[in-house]
Amino acid sequence: MKVLDLVALFFVFVQGWASLLAIDFGQDYSKAALVAPGVAFDLILTDETKRKHQSGVAILAKDGQIERKFNSHALSACTRTPQSCFFELKSLIGRQIDEPQVTRFEKKYQGIKVVAASSQRPTVAFDVNGEVYLLEEVLGMVLEEIKKRAELHWDQTLGGGSSNTISDVVLSVPGFLDQAQRTALVDAAEIAGLNVVALIDDGLAVALNYASTRDFEQKQYHVIYDVGAGSTKATLVSFSKDNETLRVENEGYGYDETFGGNLFTESLQAIIEDKFLAQHQIKPETLWSDARAMNRLRQSAEKAKLVLSANSETKVSVESLINDIDLKVVVSRDEFEEYMTEHMDRIVAPLAAAVGDRKVESVILAGGSTRVPFVQKHLAKYLGGDALLSKSVNADEAAVFGTLLGGISVSGKFRTRPIELVQHATRNFELAAGGQMAVVFNESSVSREASVALPGLKGMLGDVQVDFFEAGQLFSQYKFKNEINSTACPGGVDYFANCTLDSRKLFVLRSLEAVCADNGSVRSSLTAKPSHPGYKPLGSLAKYQSASKLRSLTNQDKQRQQRDALINSLEASLYDLRGYAEDENVVANGPPSMVRAARDMVSELLDWLEDVPATASVKDIQEKYDDVRVMRIKLETLVHHGDRLLSLAEFARLKEKALETMYKLQDFMVVMSQDALSLRANYTELGLDFEEANKRVKVKVPEVDEQELEQRMRRISDFVGVVDHFETHEGEIDAKDKETLFDLRERVLEELKEVQSTYRALKQAHEKRIRSLREQLKKAEKRLEKKAEGATESAQEAEPSGHDEL
């Protein structure tokens, strides 16, 4: 089956204008794909047409405002100002400020100021020039940028002007994410204006992509082995077919939360550092405290890692790394592998945990870091050869396409080929009450609904507390108010917890059923909002405030981008005008004063552009840009078309047009007055109030400055007089310089344009008003006729008949 059959296989029909965005959010890079009407099934590209989005952002304080940069623009900013860079955020999701993942981040990115979100909520936040940004807000910025790119792609695909909005998203995540991490990621998406339809385990996502181009007559077991930038996961999946339904199920899982591409990069960076420090008399602390130097070292190590995947050695050089000292070292693949020796067992540990003693058909490699040679070498050694290693999916993109397929299946908005996606809980979810634990979902659970008895509360009356534990860790507490008393239930109360594990693997205790223990005759469904003793999710108000903050930043970015684009256009137009004003033909045939004026304008504005003041508004820049364009047009007109446009015949034509415009407006003014007088007479004849009817007309009358209009008409009349003079004085026009004639022509054209615009607006409003007044008059006439007919009938009925007299 061809890869392109994937669309026909799974995605058959879209209901209405539904859309779904899929994002594979990685530690270093994210990929995105969109399903929507008229959109090809492909990746969403960055603004530089790259297939991978940087999973981070640069936040710079500039001229009293915050400026954000994404993708390669962010990386460029990081080189200059490393303290403005926020990358490798995935490891911080849902973490408290004192956890080891945060400590490692601070050590690695020393220029970044990590702070607690608040005293009541000690989660990760960042201080940027005195402004605090929650981790969820920074993640939201990245997701919002991807959303914006997807909406732009949709609009451009449909030819522009569609302005479609994407609101639903499905995200792929490591299966090991806990409730805090999943909640934080969902909060970040909501801040970005996205509703999270589902969180799909990334191993299952790759499995879906793999299955989309294959048929399975018999049940098969495969392992999705994924080494990403931040972690390594092994997911044992089974593929089976029941009639036409494809069943994809995760049946085993192993992971290492910190073994991945970033560890490889850090190891290479350490090798490069050691070589550099050995060559030069620099204290390690001096190097490590220089955030800019460490950032450049990190980038060099990343490049070296890519080179060593295909070569036995690489040269690493950085000009003026620190104290004007250049870095020049050579690193070999053997050195790299030797340095990684202590970590080699971590390569196969997740695989062993996931598979156990089961037989598998293949180990499917996913994630960019599976390309590192020693990773594949150790896998092959563990498996007894490389026969089971499969490169049958795109290691970088399989997850996002599988995520989209999983989201389509879960969302219910799309008609698809029957598919059963089975995600095991992969960990225990328990409730504690009255000193006893009750398992709601265990590691192998596939059900998403459960009702469990809480034996620790058996017989208790009054208020009760239930605590939720995930993998032995307390996450939330519920305090229920129970009003059932001993009179109603003398034998006490039994309690049953109704729970859900939703499509995002978020645990919800929907209600607590309290039932009389003796006969079950009295029941009460209790609900309570959870409290969180550890990680605290964002509340609705906090998410609204964060979303408002992001909208404000987005508007600032948009205005800044417009301003920057306008500055670029102004600069380009100035160089164009300078080149044109220096052209030999222009110098020879253009008016000398205008050529000089053009050159002076270029010189003045280029100096201004050297240091554009921050106070310069878009309006200021636009006016300067318009002035340059007008100057260019005037020069070009005079040089290339002056003889024709400034001829007596052309001015005579403009005179006739001017007279026609003046007469038309004057005649229309008379018509307006006559129409009004005629209708007023008709209204008066019927005894109707014309002024009252006129007030009821809902037509917006254009505002016309009569004095300004009169002045325009006078200037047009003056132009007619000038042309009359030219026509009666032979050779007079030839004595005028081109610049004077051009200005005369431009001025009258502008006056005519304004007068014609006024005429059209008045005419349209007048016609609507007259039509409305005539309709009112017609209705009034019908009412009067009906009233008169009624009066006649009443009079006839009142006359005595001759038969009555007899």
JSON list of N, CA and C in Angstrom, two decimals, residues 272-298:
[
{"chain": "A", "resi": 272, "resn": "ILE", "atom": "N", "xyz": [34.77, 18.77, 24.19]},
{"chain": "A", "resi": 272, "resn": "ILE", "atom": "CA", "xyz": [35.31, 19.97, 23.54]},
{"chain": "A", "resi": 272, "resn": "ILE", "atom": "C", "xyz": [35.84, 20.94, 24.59]},
{"chain": "A", "resi": 273, "resn": "GLU", "atom": "N", "xyz": [35.10, 21.11, 25.69]},
{"chain": "A", "resi": 273, "resn": "GLU", "atom": "CA", "xyz": [35.54, 22.00, 26.78]},
{"chain": "A", "resi": 273, "resn": "GLU", "atom": "C", "xyz": [36.90, 21.55, 27.32]},
{"chain": "A", "resi": 274, "resn": "ASP", "atom": "N", "xyz": [37.00, 20.24, 27.60]},
{"chain": "A", "resi": 274, "resn": "ASP", "atom": "CA", "xyz": [38.25, 19.72, 28.18]},
{"chain": "A", "resi": 274, "resn": "ASP", "atom": "C", "xyz": [39.43, 19.99, 27.25]},
{"chain": "A", "resi": 275, "resn": "LYS", "atom": "N", "xyz": [39.23, 19.79, 25.95]},
{"chain": "A", "resi": 275, "resn": "LYS", "atom": "CA", "xyz": [40.31, 20.02, 24.99]},
{"chain": "A", "resi": 275, "resn": "LYS", "atom": "C", "xyz": [40.68, 21.50, 24.95]},
{"chain": "A", "resi": 276, "resn": "PHE", "atom": "N", "xyz": [39.68, 22.36, 24.97]},
{"chain": "A", "resi": 276, "resn": "PHE", "atom": "CA", "xyz": [39.94, 23.80, 24.92]},
{"chain": "A", "resi": 276, "resn": "PHE", "atom": "C", "xyz": [40.67, 24.27, 26.18]},
{"chain": "A", "resi": 277, "resn": "LEU", "atom": "N", "xyz": [40.21, 23.82, 27.34]},
{"chain": "A", "resi": 277, "resn": "LEU", "atom": "CA", "xyz": [40.84, 24.23, 28.60]},
{"chain": "A", "resi": 277, "resn": "LEU", "atom": "C", "xyz": [42.27, 23.70, 28.71]},
{"chain": "A", "resi": 278, "resn": "ALA", "atom": "N", "xyz": [42.52, 22.53, 28.12]},
{"chain": "A", "resi": 278, "resn": "ALA", "atom": "CA", "xyz": [43.88, 21.98, 28.14]},
{"chain": "A", "resi": 278, "resn": "ALA", "atom": "C", "xyz": [44.82, 22.78, 27.27]},
{"chain": "A", "resi": 279, "resn": "GLN", "atom": "N", "xyz": [44.29, 23.42, 26.23]},
{"chain": "A", "resi": 279, "resn": "GLN", "atom": "CA", "xyz": [45.11, 24.20, 25.30]},
{"chain": "A", "resi": 279, "resn": "GLN", "atom": "C", "xyz": [45.40, 25.60, 25.83]},
{"chain": "A", "resi": 280, "resn": "HIS", "atom": "N", "xyz": [44.53, 26.12, 26.68]},
{"chain": "A", "resi": 280, "resn": "HIS", "atom": "CA", "xyz": [44.64, 27.53, 27.09]},
{"chain": "A", "resi": 280, "resn": "HIS", "atom": "C", "xyz": [44.55, 27.65, 28.61]},
{"chain": "A", "resi": 281, "resn": "GLN", "atom": "N", "xyz": [45.20, 28.64, 29.12]},
{"chain": "A", "resi": 281, "resn": "GLN", "atom": "CA", "xyz": [45.23, 28.86, 30.56]},
{"chain": "A", "resi": 281, "resn": "GLN", "atom": "C", "xyz": [44.00, 29.66, 30.99]},
{"chain": "A", "resi": 282, "resn": "ILE", "atom": "N", "xyz": [42.88, 28.98, 30.99]},
{"chain": "A", "resi": 282, "resn": "ILE", "atom": "CA", "xyz": [41.62, 29.60, 31.39]},
{"chain": "A", "resi": 282, "resn": "ILE", "atom": "C", "xyz": [40.99, 28.71, 32.47]},
{"chain": "A", "resi": 283, "resn": "LYS", "atom": "N", "xyz": [40.55, 29.32, 33.54]},
{"chain": "A", "resi": 283, "resn": "LYS", "atom": "CA", "xyz": [39.91, 28.55, 34.60]},
{"chain": "A", "resi": 283, "resn": "LYS", "atom": "C", "xyz": [38.54, 28.06, 34.13]},
{"chain": "A", "resi": 284, "resn": "PRO", "atom": "N", "xyz": [38.19, 26.83, 34.47]},
{"chain": "A", "resi": 284, "resn": "PRO", "atom": "CA", "xyz": [36.88, 26.31, 34.06]},
{"chain": "A", "resi": 284, "resn": "PRO", "atom": "C", "xyz": [35.73, 27.22, 34.50]},
{"chain": "A", "resi": 285, "resn": "GLU", "atom": "N", "xyz": [35.85, 27.78, 35.73]},
{"chain": "A", "resi": 285, "resn": "GLU", "atom": "CA", "xyz": [34.78, 28.63, 36.24]},
{"chain": "A", "resi": 285, "resn": "GLU", "atom": "C", "xyz": [34.58, 29.87, 35.38]},
{"chain": "A", "resi": 286, "resn": "THR", "atom": "N", "xyz": [35.69, 30.38, 34.83]},
{"chain": "A", "resi": 286, "resn": "THR", "atom": "CA", "xyz": [35.61, 31.56, 33.96]},
{"chain": "A", "resi": 286, "resn": "THR", "atom": "C", "xyz": [34.81, 31.23, 32.70]},
{"chain": "A", "resi": 287, "resn": "LEU", "atom": "N", "xyz": [35.09, 30.07, 32.13]},
{"chain": "A", "resi": 287, "resn": "LEU", "atom": "CA", "xyz": [34.36, 29.65, 30.92]},
{"chain": "A", "resi": 287, "resn": "LEU", "atom": "C", "xyz": [32.90, 29.37, 31.24]},
{"chain": "A", "resi": 288, "resn": "TRP", "atom": "N", "xyz": [32.65, 28.64, 32.31]},
{"chain": "A", "resi": 288, "resn": "TRP", "atom": "CA", "xyz": [31.29, 28.24, 32.63]},
{"chain": "A", "resi": 288, "resn": "TRP", "atom": "C", "xyz": [30.40, 29.42, 33.00]},
{"chain": "A", "resi": 289, "resn": "SER", "atom": "N", "xyz": [30.99, 30.48, 33.51]},
{"chain": "A", "resi": 289, "resn": "SER", "atom": "CA", "xyz": [30.20, 31.65, 33.92]},
{"chain": "A", "resi": 289, "resn": "SER", "atom": "C", "xyz": [29.88, 32.58, 32.75]},
{"chain": "A", "resi": 290, "resn": "ASP", "atom": "N", "xyz": [30.48, 32.31, 31.58]},
{"chain": "A", "resi": 290, "resn": "ASP", "atom": "CA", "xyz": [30.22, 33.13, 30.39]},
{"chain": "A", "resi": 290, "resn": "ASP", "atom": "C", "xyz": [29.08, 32.49, 29.60]},
{"chain": "A", "resi": 291, "resn": "ALA", "atom": "N", "xyz": [27.87, 33.01, 29.78]},
{"chain": "A", "resi": 291, "resn": "ALA", "atom": "CA", "xyz": [26.68, 32.40, 29.17]},
{"chain": "A", "resi": 291, "resn": "ALA", "atom": "C", "xyz": [26.77, 32.38, 27.65]},
{"chain": "A", "resi": 292, "resn": "ARG", "atom": "N", "xyz": [27.33, 33.44, 27.07]},
{"chain": "A", "resi": 292, "resn": "ARG", "atom": "CA", "xyz": [27.42, 33.51, 25.60]},
{"chain": "A", "resi": 292, "resn": "ARG", "atom": "C", "xyz": [28.39, 32.46, 25.08]},
{"chain": "A", "resi": 293, "resn": "ALA", "atom": "N", "xyz": [29.53, 32.31, 25.75]},
{"chain": "A", "resi": 293, "resn": "ALA", "atom": "CA", "xyz": [30.51, 31.31, 25.32]},
{"chain": "A", "resi": 293, "resn": "ALA", "atom": "C", "xyz": [29.94, 29.90, 25.45]},
{"chain": "A", "resi": 294, "resn": "MET", "atom": "N", "xyz": [29.23, 29.63, 26.54]},
{"chain": "A", "resi": 294, "resn": "MET", "atom": "CA", "xyz": [28.66, 28.30, 26.75]},
{"chain": "A", "resi": 294, "resn": "MET", "atom": "C", "xyz": [27.58, 28.00, 25.72]},
{"chain": "A", "resi": 295, "resn": "ASN", "atom": "N", "xyz": [26.83, 29.01, 25.33]},
{"chain": "A", "resi": 295, "resn": "ASN", "atom": "CA", "xyz": [25.80, 28.81, 24.31]},
{"chain": "A", "resi": 295, "resn": "ASN", "atom": "C", "xyz": [26.44, 28.47, 22.96]},
{"chain": "A", "resi": 296, "resn": "ARG", "atom": "N", "xyz": [27.53, 29.15, 22.64]},
{"chain": "A", "resi": 296, "resn": "ARG", "atom": "CA", "xyz": [28.23, 28.87, 21.37]},
{"chain": "A", "resi": 296, "resn": "ARG", "atom": "C", "xyz": [28.87, 27.48, 21.41]},
{"chain": "A", "resi": 297, "resn": "LEU", "atom": "N", "xyz": [29.38, 27.09, 22.57]},
{"chain": "A", "resi": 297, "resn": "LEU", "atom": "CA", "xyz": [29.93, 25.74, 22.72]},
{"chain": "A", "resi": 297, "resn": "LEU", "atom": "C", "xyz": [28.85, 24.69, 22.51]},
{"chain": "A", "resi": 298, "resn": "ARG", "atom": "N", "xyz": [27.68, 24.96, 23.08]},
{"chain": "A", "resi": 298, "resn": "ARG", "atom": "CA", "xyz": [26.56, 24.02, 22.96]},
{"chain": "A", "resi": 298, "resn": "ARG", "atom": "C", "xyz": [26.15, 23.86, 21.50]}
]
